[in-house]
PDB file of C-alpha atoms in Angstrom:
ATOM      1  CA  MET A 164      10.123 -19.969 -11.799  1.00  0.00           C
ATOM      2  CA  ARG A 165       6.578 -18.557 -11.562  1.00  0.00           C
ATOM      3  CA  PRO A 166       5.013 -18.936  -8.125  1.00  0.00           C
ATOM      4  CA  GLN A 167       2.091 -21.327  -7.768  1.00  0.00           C
ATOM      5  CA  ILE A 168      -0.976 -19.689  -6.215  1.00  0.00           C
ATOM      6  CA  ARG A 169      -3.695 -21.653  -4.456  1.00  0.00           C
ATOM      7  CA  GLU A 170      -6.154 -21.374  -1.604  1.00  0.00           C
ATOM      8  CA  LEU A 171      -4.898 -22.327   1.861  1.00  0.00           C
ATOM      9  CA  GLU A 172      -6.860 -24.328   4.381  1.00  0.00           C
ATOM     10  CA  SER A 173      -4.756 -26.831   6.340  1.00  0.00           C
ATOM     11  CA  THR A 174      -3.766 -26.092   9.930  1.00  0.00           C
ATOM     12  CA  ALA A 175      -0.087 -26.233   9.011  1.00  0.00           C
ATOM     13  CA  GLU A 176      -0.588 -23.664   6.237  1.00  0.00           C
ATOM     14  CA  LEU A 177      -2.527 -21.310   8.518  1.00  0.00           C
ATOM     15  CA  GLU A 178       0.187 -21.541  11.164  1.00  0.00           C
ATOM     16  CA  LYS A 179       2.773 -20.738   8.507  1.00  0.00           C
ATOM     17  CA  CYS A 180       0.808 -17.573   7.662  1.00  0.00           C
ATOM     18  CA  VAL A 181       1.078 -16.510  11.304  1.00  0.00           C
ATOM     19  CA  GLU A 182       4.832 -17.100  11.186  1.00  0.00           C
ATOM     20  CA  ILE A 183       5.126 -15.008   8.024  1.00  0.00           C
ATOM     21  CA  GLN A 184       3.290 -12.124   9.722  1.00  0.00           C
ATOM     22  CA  SER A 185       5.953 -12.058  12.438  1.00  0.00           C
ATOM     23  CA  LEU A 186       8.819 -12.305   9.964  1.00  0.00           C
ATOM     24  CA  VAL A 187       7.501  -9.576   7.650  1.00  0.00           C
ATOM     25  CA  TRP A 188       6.192  -7.032  10.165  1.00  0.00           C
ATOM     26  CA  GLY A 189       8.048  -7.911  13.361  1.00  0.00           C
ATOM     27  CA  LEU A 190       4.767  -8.545  15.171  1.00  0.00           C
ATOM     28  CA  ALA A 191       4.530 -10.134  18.580  1.00  0.00           C
ATOM     29  CA  ALA A 192       2.365 -13.243  18.836  1.00  0.00           C
ATOM     30  CA  SER A 193      -0.441 -11.208  20.409  1.00  0.00           C
ATOM     31  CA  GLU A 194      -0.456  -8.820  17.423  1.00  0.00           C
ATOM     32  CA  THR A 195      -0.844 -11.395  14.658  1.00  0.00           C
ATOM     33  CA  VAL A 196      -4.046 -12.777  13.178  1.00  0.00           C
ATOM     34  CA  SER A 197      -3.955 -16.258  14.677  1.00  0.00           C
ATOM     35  CA  ALA A 198      -4.456 -19.546  12.871  1.00  0.00           C
ATOM     36  CA  GLU A 199      -7.695 -19.993  14.822  1.00  0.00           C
ATOM     37  CA  ILE A 200      -9.068 -16.659  13.621  1.00  0.00           C
ATOM     38  CA  LEU A 201      -7.989 -17.378  10.048  1.00  0.00           C
ATOM     39  CA  SER A 202      -9.762 -20.727  10.205  1.00  0.00           C
ATOM     40  CA  THR A 203     -12.951 -19.147  11.561  1.00  0.00           C
ATOM     41  CA  CYS A 204     -12.939 -16.495   8.829  1.00  0.00           C
ATOM     42  CA  LEU A 205     -12.505 -19.136   6.125  1.00  0.00           C
ATOM     43  CA  LYS A 206     -15.731 -20.755   7.324  1.00  0.00           C
ATOM     44  CA  HIS A 207     -17.497 -17.445   6.633  1.00  0.00           C
ATOM     45  CA  LYS A 208     -16.426 -16.800   3.025  1.00  0.00           C
ATOM     46  CA  ALA A 209     -13.023 -15.259   3.677  1.00  0.00           C
ATOM     47  CA  LEU A 210     -10.338 -15.922   1.057  1.00  0.00           C
ATOM     48  CA  LEU A 211      -6.787 -16.948   1.927  1.00  0.00           C
ATOM     49  CA  LEU A 212      -4.372 -17.410  -0.972  1.00  0.00           C
ATOM     50  CA  GLY A 213      -0.811 -18.647  -0.701  1.00  0.00           C
ATOM     51  CA  SER A 214       2.132 -18.369  -3.057  1.00  0.00           C
ATOM     52  CA  PHE A 215       4.429 -21.370  -3.281  1.00  0.00           C
ATOM     53  CA  THR A 216       7.933 -21.608  -4.701  1.00  0.00           C
ATOM     54  CA  GLU A 217       9.181 -25.187  -4.820  1.00  0.00           C
ATOM     55  CA  ASP A 218       6.540 -26.210  -2.254  1.00  0.00           C
ATOM     56  CA  ARG A 219       7.598 -23.451   0.156  1.00  0.00           C
ATOM     57  CA  LEU A 220       5.011 -20.887   1.222  1.00  0.00           C
ATOM     58  CA  THR A 221       6.599 -17.519   0.403  1.00  0.00           C
ATOM     59  CA  GLY A 222       3.622 -15.197   0.744  1.00  0.00           C
ATOM     60  CA  PHE A 223      -0.104 -14.964   1.332  1.00  0.00           C
ATOM     61  CA  CYS A 224      -3.094 -12.691   0.762  1.00  0.00           C
ATOM     62  CA  PHE A 225      -6.084 -12.648   3.119  1.00  0.00           C
ATOM     63  CA  SER A 226      -9.441 -10.951   2.554  1.00  0.00           C
ATOM     64  CA  VAL A 227     -12.828 -10.976   4.286  1.00  0.00           C
ATOM     65  CA  PRO A 228     -16.381 -10.210   3.091  1.00  0.00           C
ATOM     66  CA  SER A 229     -17.395  -6.564   3.474  1.00  0.00           C
ATOM     67  CA  ARG A 230     -19.433  -3.820   1.819  1.00  0.00           C
ATOM     68  CA  TRP A 231     -18.162  -0.796  -0.090  1.00  0.00           C
ATOM     69  CA  LYS A 232     -20.250   1.946  -1.672  1.00  0.00           C
ATOM     70  CA  GLY A 233     -23.401  -0.046  -1.021  1.00  0.00           C
ATOM     71  CA  GLU A 234     -22.176  -3.191  -2.782  1.00  0.00           C
ATOM     72  CA  PRO A 235     -20.857  -6.580  -1.652  1.00  0.00           C
ATOM     73  CA  ALA A 236     -17.075  -6.372  -1.443  1.00  0.00           C
ATOM     74  CA  HIS A 237     -14.004  -8.066  -0.032  1.00  0.00           C
ATOM     75  CA  HIS A 238     -11.613  -6.190   2.222  1.00  0.00           C
ATOM     76  CA  SER A 239      -8.062  -7.416   1.746  1.00  0.00           C
ATOM     77  CA  HIS A 240      -6.706  -7.277   5.280  1.00  0.00           C
ATOM     78  CA  MET A 241      -3.196  -8.645   4.721  1.00  0.00           C
ATOM     79  CA  LEU A 242      -0.696  -9.186   1.934  1.00  0.00           C
ATOM     80  CA  ALA A 243       2.690 -10.461   3.076  1.00  0.00           C
ATOM     81  CA  VAL A 244       5.732 -11.758   1.197  1.00  0.00           C
ATOM     82  CA  LEU A 245       8.843 -13.106   2.886  1.00  0.00           C
ATOM     83  CA  PRO A 246      11.718 -10.571   2.745  1.00  0.00           C
ATOM     84  CA  GLU A 247      13.994 -12.901   0.785  1.00  0.00           C
ATOM     85  CA  SER A 248      11.248 -13.517  -1.796  1.00  0.00           C
ATOM     86  CA  ARG A 249      10.415  -9.891  -2.606  1.00  0.00           C
ATOM     87  CA  ASP A 250      10.833  -8.232  -6.019  1.00  0.00           C
ATOM     88  CA  GLN A 251       9.843 -11.469  -7.762  1.00  0.00           C
ATOM     89  CA  GLY A 252       6.284 -10.492  -8.607  1.00  0.00           C
ATOM     90  CA  ILE A 253       4.748 -12.585  -5.837  1.00  0.00           C
ATOM     91  CA  GLY A 254       2.595  -9.823  -4.377  1.00  0.00           C
ATOM     92  CA  PHE A 255       1.338  -8.876  -7.836  1.00  0.00           C
ATOM     93  CA  SER A 256       0.510 -12.519  -8.645  1.00  0.00           C
ATOM     94  CA  LEU A 257      -1.386 -12.941  -5.377  1.00  0.00           C
ATOM     95  CA  LYS A 258      -3.504  -9.864  -6.061  1.00  0.00           C
ATOM     96  CA  GLN A 259      -4.248 -10.951  -9.630  1.00  0.00           C
ATOM     97  CA  ALA A 260      -5.373 -14.362  -8.362  1.00  0.00           C
ATOM     98  CA  GLN A 261      -7.533 -12.679  -5.730  1.00  0.00           C
ATOM     99  CA  PHE A 262      -9.188 -10.543  -8.422  1.00  0.00           C
ATOM    100  CA  LYS A 263      -9.840 -13.536 -10.661  1.00  0.00           C
ATOM    101  CA  ILE A 264     -11.548 -15.508  -7.890  1.00  0.00           C
ATOM    102  CA  LEU A 265     -13.672 -12.638  -6.557  1.00  0.00           C
ATOM    103  CA  LYS A 266     -14.576 -10.685  -9.699  1.00  0.00           C
ATOM    104  CA  ASN A 267     -17.913 -12.418 -10.287  1.00  0.00           C
ATOM    105  CA  SER A 268     -19.129 -12.321  -6.679  1.00  0.00           C
ATOM    106  CA  VAL A 269     -18.310  -8.821  -5.387  1.00  0.00           C
ATOM    107  CA  GLY A 270     -18.295  -5.287  -6.752  1.00  0.00           C
ATOM    108  CA  TRP A 271     -15.119  -4.118  -5.073  1.00  0.00           C
ATOM    109  CA  ILE A 272     -11.903  -5.267  -3.476  1.00  0.00           C
ATOM    110  CA  THR A 273     -10.527  -2.742  -1.003  1.00  0.00           C
ATOM    111  CA  TRP A 274      -7.531  -2.547   1.250  1.00  0.00           C
ATOM    112  CA  THR A 275      -5.525   0.001   3.190  1.00  0.00           C
ATOM    113  CA  PHE A 276      -1.837   0.830   3.105  1.00  0.00           C
ATOM    114  CA  ASP A 277       0.573   3.385   4.520  1.00  0.00           C
ATOM    115  CA  PRO A 278       0.726   6.384   2.138  1.00  0.00           C
ATOM    116  CA  LEU A 279       4.457   6.779   2.851  1.00  0.00           C
ATOM    117  CA  GLU A 280       5.484   3.260   1.795  1.00  0.00           C
ATOM    118  CA  SER A 281       6.646   3.657  -1.797  1.00  0.00           C
ATOM    119  CA  ARG A 282       7.047  -0.093  -2.410  1.00  0.00           C
ATOM    120  CA  ASN A 283       3.388  -0.688  -1.557  1.00  0.00           C
ATOM    121  CA  ALA A 284       2.269   2.370  -3.504  1.00  0.00           C
ATOM    122  CA  GLY A 285       4.020   1.129  -6.624  1.00  0.00           C
ATOM    123  CA  LEU A 286       2.402  -2.310  -6.415  1.00  0.00           C
ATOM    124  CA  ASN A 287      -1.079  -0.996  -5.710  1.00  0.00           C
ATOM    125  CA  LEU A 288      -1.158   1.597  -8.483  1.00  0.00           C
ATOM    126  CA  LYS A 289       0.312  -0.928 -10.913  1.00  0.00           C
ATOM    127  CA  LEU A 290      -2.740  -3.095 -10.233  1.00  0.00           C
ATOM    128  CA  GLY A 291      -5.077  -0.288 -11.246  1.00  0.00           C
ATOM    129  CA  VAL A 292      -6.623   0.876  -7.983  1.00  0.00           C
ATOM    130  CA  SER A 293      -7.826   4.398  -7.314  1.00  0.00           C
ATOM    131  CA  ILE A 294      -7.367   6.313  -4.057  1.00  0.00           C
ATOM    132  CA  ASN A 295      -9.325   9.254  -2.697  1.00  0.00           C
ATOM    133  CA  THR A 296      -9.823   8.347   0.969  1.00  0.00           C
ATOM    134  CA  TYR A 297      -7.377   9.123   3.785  1.00  0.00           C
ATOM    135  CA  LEU A 298      -7.881   7.553   7.221  1.00  0.00           C
ATOM    136  CA  ARG A 299      -6.131   8.974  10.269  1.00  0.00           C
ATOM    137  CA  GLU A 300      -4.701   6.569  12.859  1.00  0.00           C
ATOM    138  CA  LEU A 301      -6.670   3.566  11.595  1.00  0.00           C
ATOM    139  CA  TYR A 302      -5.036   1.275  14.173  1.00  0.00           C
ATOM    140  CA  GLY A 303      -4.464   3.897  16.862  1.00  0.00           C
ATOM    141  CA  ASP A 304      -1.243   5.820  17.471  1.00  0.00           C
ATOM    142  CA  GLY A 305       0.863   2.688  16.964  1.00  0.00           C
ATOM    143  CA  GLU A 306       3.206   3.414  19.851  1.00  0.00           C
ATOM    144  CA  ASN A 307       2.796  -0.101  21.264  1.00  0.00           C
ATOM    145  CA  CYS A 308       3.969  -1.668  17.999  1.00  0.00           C
ATOM    146  CA  PHE A 309       7.582  -1.375  16.830  1.00  0.00           C
ATOM    147  CA  LEU A 310       6.487  -1.278  13.184  1.00  0.00           C
ATOM    148  CA  HIS A 311       4.404   1.863  13.704  1.00  0.00           C
ATOM    149  CA  GLN A 312       6.232   3.694  16.467  1.00  0.00           C
ATOM    150  CA  GLY A 313       6.914   7.309  15.593  1.00  0.00           C
ATOM    151  CA  LEU A 314       4.722   7.358  12.481  1.00  0.00           C
ATOM    152  CA  GLY A 315       1.286   6.272  13.618  1.00  0.00           C
ATOM    153  CA  THR A 316      -1.104   4.307  11.452  1.00  0.00           C
ATOM    154  CA  ASP A 317      -2.541   6.709   8.861  1.00  0.00           C
ATOM    155  CA  ARG A 318      -3.748   4.828   5.790  1.00  0.00           C
ATOM    156  CA  PHE A 319      -4.961   5.285   2.234  1.00  0.00           C
ATOM    157  CA  VAL A 320      -7.944   3.202   1.100  1.00  0.00           C
ATOM    158  CA  ALA A 321      -7.271   1.467  -2.218  1.00  0.00           C
ATOM    159  CA  GLU A 322     -10.424   0.825  -4.282  1.00  0.00           C
ATOM    160  CA  TRP A 323     -10.339  -1.923  -6.911  1.00  0.00           C
ATOM    161  CA  PRO A 324     -13.557  -2.329  -8.943  1.00  0.00           C
ATOM    162  CA  THR A 325     -14.330  -5.858 -10.113  1.00  0.00           C
ATOM    163  CA  SER A 326     -16.851  -4.930 -12.813  1.00  0.00           C
ATOM    164  CA  GLY A 327     -16.750  -7.160 -15.860  1.00  0.00           C
ATOM    165  CA  ARG A 328     -15.843  -4.075 -17.900  1.00  0.00           C
ATOM    166  CA  PHE A 329     -12.786  -3.428 -15.769  1.00  0.00           C
ATOM    167  CA  LYS A 330      -9.446  -4.943 -16.681  1.00  0.00           C
ATOM    168  CA  PRO A 331      -6.778  -4.839 -13.953  1.00  0.00           C
ATOM    169  CA  GLY A 332      -3.808  -2.692 -14.775  1.00  0.00           C
ATOM    170  CA  GLY A 333      -2.458   0.686 -13.791  1.00  0.00           C
ATOM    171  CA  LYS A 334      -2.942   3.798 -15.879  1.00  0.00           C
ATOM    172  CA  ASP A 335       0.023   5.050 -17.875  1.00  0.00           C
ATOM    173  CA  PRO A 336       0.251   8.768 -17.128  1.00  0.00           C
ATOM    174  CA  GLY A 337       2.697   9.333 -19.974  1.00  0.00           C
ATOM    175  CA  PRO A 338       5.766  11.560 -19.570  1.00  0.00           C
ATOM    176  CA  ILE A 339       5.844  13.245 -16.155  1.00  0.00           C
ATOM    177  CA  ASP A 340       7.618  16.548 -15.517  1.00  0.00           C
ATOM    178  CA  THR A 341       8.621  16.343 -11.861  1.00  0.00           C
ATOM    179  CA  SER A 342       9.541  20.025 -11.782  1.00  0.00           C
ATOM    180  CA  GLN A 343       5.952  21.212 -12.307  1.00  0.00           C
ATOM    181  CA  ASN A 344       2.786  21.214 -10.185  1.00  0.00           C
ATOM    182  CA  LEU A 345       4.509  19.866  -7.092  1.00  0.00           C
ATOM    183  CA  ILE A 346       2.556  19.929  -3.852  1.00  0.00           C
ATOM    184  CA  PHE A 347       5.697  19.771  -1.712  1.00  0.00           C
ATOM    185  CA  GLU A 348       8.911  21.701  -1.667  1.00  0.00           C
ATOM    186  CA  THR A 349      11.715  19.301  -0.817  1.00  0.00           C
ATOM    187  CA  ALA A 350      15.416  19.610  -0.122  1.00  0.00           C
ATOM    188  CA  TRP A 351      18.212  17.063  -0.267  1.00  0.00           C
ATOM    189  CA  ASP A 352      19.799  16.207   3.046  1.00  0.00           C
ATOM    190  CA  PRO A 353      23.445  15.020   3.035  1.00  0.00           C
ATOM    191  CA  LYS A 354      22.319  12.163   5.290  1.00  0.00           C
ATOM    192  CA  GLY A 355      20.968  10.580   2.125  1.00  0.00           C
ATOM    193  CA  PHE A 356      17.303  11.498   1.812  1.00  0.00           C
ATOM    194  CA  TYR A 357      14.881  14.293   0.917  1.00  0.00           C
ATOM    195  CA  ARG A 358      13.242  16.498   3.522  1.00  0.00           C
ATOM    196  CA  VAL A 359       9.854  18.113   3.001  1.00  0.00           C
ATOM    197  CA  SER A 360      10.211  21.830   3.589  1.00  0.00           C
ATOM    198  CA  GLY A 361       7.009  23.441   2.290  1.00  0.00           C
ATOM    199  CA  ILE A 362       3.529  22.781   0.940  1.00  0.00           C
ATOM    200  CA  ASN A 363       1.375  24.348  -1.798  1.00  0.00           C
ATOM    201  CA  LEU A 364      -2.386  24.149  -1.267  1.00  0.00           C
ATOM    202  CA  THR A 365      -3.311  26.455  -4.150  1.00  0.00           C
ATOM    203  CA  HIS A 366      -3.011  24.077  -7.129  1.00  0.00           C
ATOM    204  CA  ASN A 367      -5.978  23.672  -9.469  1.00  0.00           C
ATOM    205  CA  ALA A 368      -4.226  22.048 -12.443  1.00  0.00           C
ATOM    206  CA  PRO A 369      -5.759  18.813 -13.808  1.00  0.00           C
ATOM    207  CA  LEU A 370      -2.616  16.897 -12.768  1.00  0.00           C
ATOM    208  CA  ILE A 371      -0.518  17.521  -9.650  1.00  0.00           C
ATOM    209  CA  LEU A 372       2.256  15.573  -7.923  1.00  0.00           C
ATOM    210  CA  LEU A 373       2.457  14.427  -4.310  1.00  0.00           C
ATOM    211  CA  GLU A 374       5.975  13.292  -3.421  1.00  0.00           C
ATOM    212  CA  ILE A 375       6.707  10.651  -0.781  1.00  0.00           C
ATOM    213  CA  PRO A 376      10.069   9.322   0.445  1.00  0.00           C
ATOM    214  CA  GLY A 377      11.792   6.590  -1.479  1.00  0.00           C
ATOM    215  CA  ASN A 378      12.386   4.721   1.798  1.00  0.00           C
ATOM    216  CA  ILE A 379      10.463   6.041   4.792  1.00  0.00           C
ATOM    217  CA  GLN A 380      11.766   3.306   7.093  1.00  0.00           C
ATOM    218  CA  ALA A 381      15.380   4.366   6.474  1.00  0.00           C
ATOM    219  CA  ILE A 382      14.452   7.982   7.276  1.00  0.00           C
ATOM    220  CA  LYS A 383      12.586   6.887  10.386  1.00  0.00           C
ATOM    221  CA  ALA A 384      15.668   4.992  11.595  1.00  0.00           C
ATOM    222  CA  SER A 385      18.104   7.877  11.067  1.00  0.00           C
ATOM    223  CA  ASP A 386      15.914  10.955  11.597  1.00  0.00           C
ATOM    224  CA  PRO A 387      12.531  10.320  13.279  1.00  0.00           C
ATOM    225  CA  HIS A 388      11.690  14.029  13.251  1.00  0.00           C
ATOM    226  CA  CYS A 389      12.033  14.167   9.465  1.00  0.00           C
ATOM    227  CA  ALA A 390       9.879  11.039   9.114  1.00  0.00           C
ATOM    228  CA  GLY A 391       7.238  12.682  11.295  1.00  0.00           C
ATOM    229  CA  ASP A 392       7.286  15.783   9.077  1.00  0.00           C
ATOM    230  CA  TRP A 393       6.602  13.608   6.035  1.00  0.00           C
ATOM    231  CA  ARG A 394       3.616  12.064   7.834  1.00  0.00           C
ATOM    232  CA  LYS A 395       2.106  15.382   8.916  1.00  0.00           C
ATOM    233  CA  MET A 396       2.570  17.066   5.555  1.00  0.00           C
ATOM    234  CA  THR A 397       1.300  14.091   3.538  1.00  0.00           C
ATOM    235  CA  ARG A 398      -1.796  13.929   5.722  1.00  0.00           C
ATOM    236  CA  LYS A 399      -2.443  17.640   5.233  1.00  0.00           C
ATOM    237  CA  ALA A 400      -1.929  17.534   1.473  1.00  0.00           C
ATOM    238  CA  ALA A 401      -3.927  14.364   0.823  1.00  0.00           C
ATOM    239  CA  GLU A 402      -6.905  15.412   2.921  1.00  0.00           C
ATOM    240  CA  PHE A 403      -6.991  18.841   1.296  1.00  0.00           C
ATOM    241  CA  TYR A 404      -6.738  17.730  -2.328  1.00  0.00           C
ATOM    242  CA  PHE A 405      -9.095  14.756  -1.898  1.00  0.00           C
ATOM    243  CA  ALA A 406     -11.672  17.238  -0.561  1.00  0.00           C
ATOM    244  CA  GLU A 407     -11.046  19.334  -3.704  1.00  0.00           C
ATOM    245  CA  GLY A 408     -12.013  16.374  -5.885  1.00  0.00           C
ATOM    246  CA  TYR A 409      -8.604  14.918  -6.785  1.00  0.00           C
ATOM    247  CA  THR A 410      -8.016  11.165  -7.072  1.00  0.00           C
ATOM    248  CA  ILE A 411      -4.800   9.148  -7.189  1.00  0.00           C
ATOM    249  CA  SER A 412      -4.750   6.646 -10.025  1.00  0.00           C
ATOM    250  CA  SER A 413      -1.067   6.309 -10.925  1.00  0.00           C
ATOM    251  CA  PHE A 414       2.424   6.458  -9.456  1.00  0.00           C
ATOM    252  CA  HIS A 415       5.773   7.590 -10.803  1.00  0.00           C
ATOM    253  CA  THR A 416       9.152   6.644  -9.401  1.00  0.00           C
ATOM    254  CA  PHE A 417      12.708   7.014 -10.647  1.00  0.00           C
ATOM    255  CA  VAL A 418      16.287   7.131  -9.392  1.00  0.00           C
ATOM    256  CA  ASN A 419      18.111  10.448  -9.333  1.00  0.00           C
ATOM    257  CA  ALA A 420      21.415   9.230 -10.777  1.00  0.00           C
ATOM    258  CA  GLN A 421      23.385  12.193  -9.472  1.00  0.00           C
ATOM    259  CA  LEU A 422      22.361  11.541  -5.872  1.00  0.00           C
ATOM    260  CA  SER A 423      21.706   7.787  -6.179  1.00  0.00           C
ATOM    261  CA  ALA A 424      18.363   8.451  -4.509  1.00  0.00           C
ATOM    262  CA  ARG A 425      14.900   7.237  -5.389  1.00  0.00           C
ATOM    263  CA  ARG A 426      12.126   9.799  -5.854  1.00  0.00           C
ATOM    264  CA  SER A 427       8.496   8.744  -5.792  1.00  0.00           C
ATOM    265  CA  PHE A 428       5.327  10.657  -6.690  1.00  0.00           C
ATOM    266  CA  TYR A 429       1.603   9.995  -6.478  1.00  0.00           C
ATOM    267  CA  ILE A 430      -0.149  11.488  -9.513  1.00  0.00           C
ATOM    268  CA  LEU A 431      -3.392  13.234  -8.571  1.00  0.00           C
ATOM    269  CA  THR A 432      -5.939  14.088 -11.240  1.00  0.00           C
ATOM    270  CA  LEU A 433      -9.335  15.776 -11.328  1.00  0.00           C
TER     271      LEU A 433
END
C-alpha cells in the first residue's frame, strides 16, 4: 500500500511528530523540536508533511524558510520514519512531495546529513542532490547526546535545485570499478567490518571514489576507535577534494557476497 502524504497541522499530529523524534533518534524530551515550536514555525511558512499508512503516522518531513546562494530556499531540518516502517519508500515519497509543493516558490531545498550514514546517503543521492560542502561539528561535539557520542556532528550539505528545468532523480554513473581511483585504503576486520587504513590526496582523475562504512552505528557499538578513524579520515578527504573542485552527485553500494558485507561509495566528479 502506497503511503498517503499530506500536510500536518493539528495538535495531536504535531505531538505525534515529537514522539517519532524520540523513537527514531533516541532523543530526550529537551532535545526534540516541540509541538509548540512546530506550530509556531507553521505560522511562518514552514512545511510539515506526514506519511500515513492506514491512518497511522509513520513518518514526517519538516522544513523552514531560508536562503541559499542568494535565493529563497527551504531548509529541511528533519526527516524521520518509524523504524518498523523503513525500506518502504516512505522517506523518498516525503521528499518528492516536499519538492512538488515547494518547487514554484523557492530556488533550493537544502538539508544536512551525516556523511557516514550510508542509508541516508543512498536516499539523498537517489533524489538527485549534489554535495560539495562539509560542515564540522554542526551541532557541537555531540557528547551530551547518545546518538552522536563518539562521532560528533559533522555534516554534508545536500543541495536540491527546484528550477523548472530540473527533474528530481539521481544520476546514473554507469558501471563503477571499485578497485580504481579509491581515496581510502581499507582492510577487512574479522569483527565484521572494514577499517580505513590509508588515504590518497593526490588524485586528479575526473571520477574518484570515497568509501564509507556500510553500517557506521554497528562499528561504533563494537569498535568506537575504528568509527572515530572513519570520521577523521572522511572529514580530511571530503574537505580536501571539495576544495579541489570535486562534487558528489551519485552513490554506489553493493554487497560483497564473499564476506556478506555491504560496501558503499560516494562518487566524486570534477
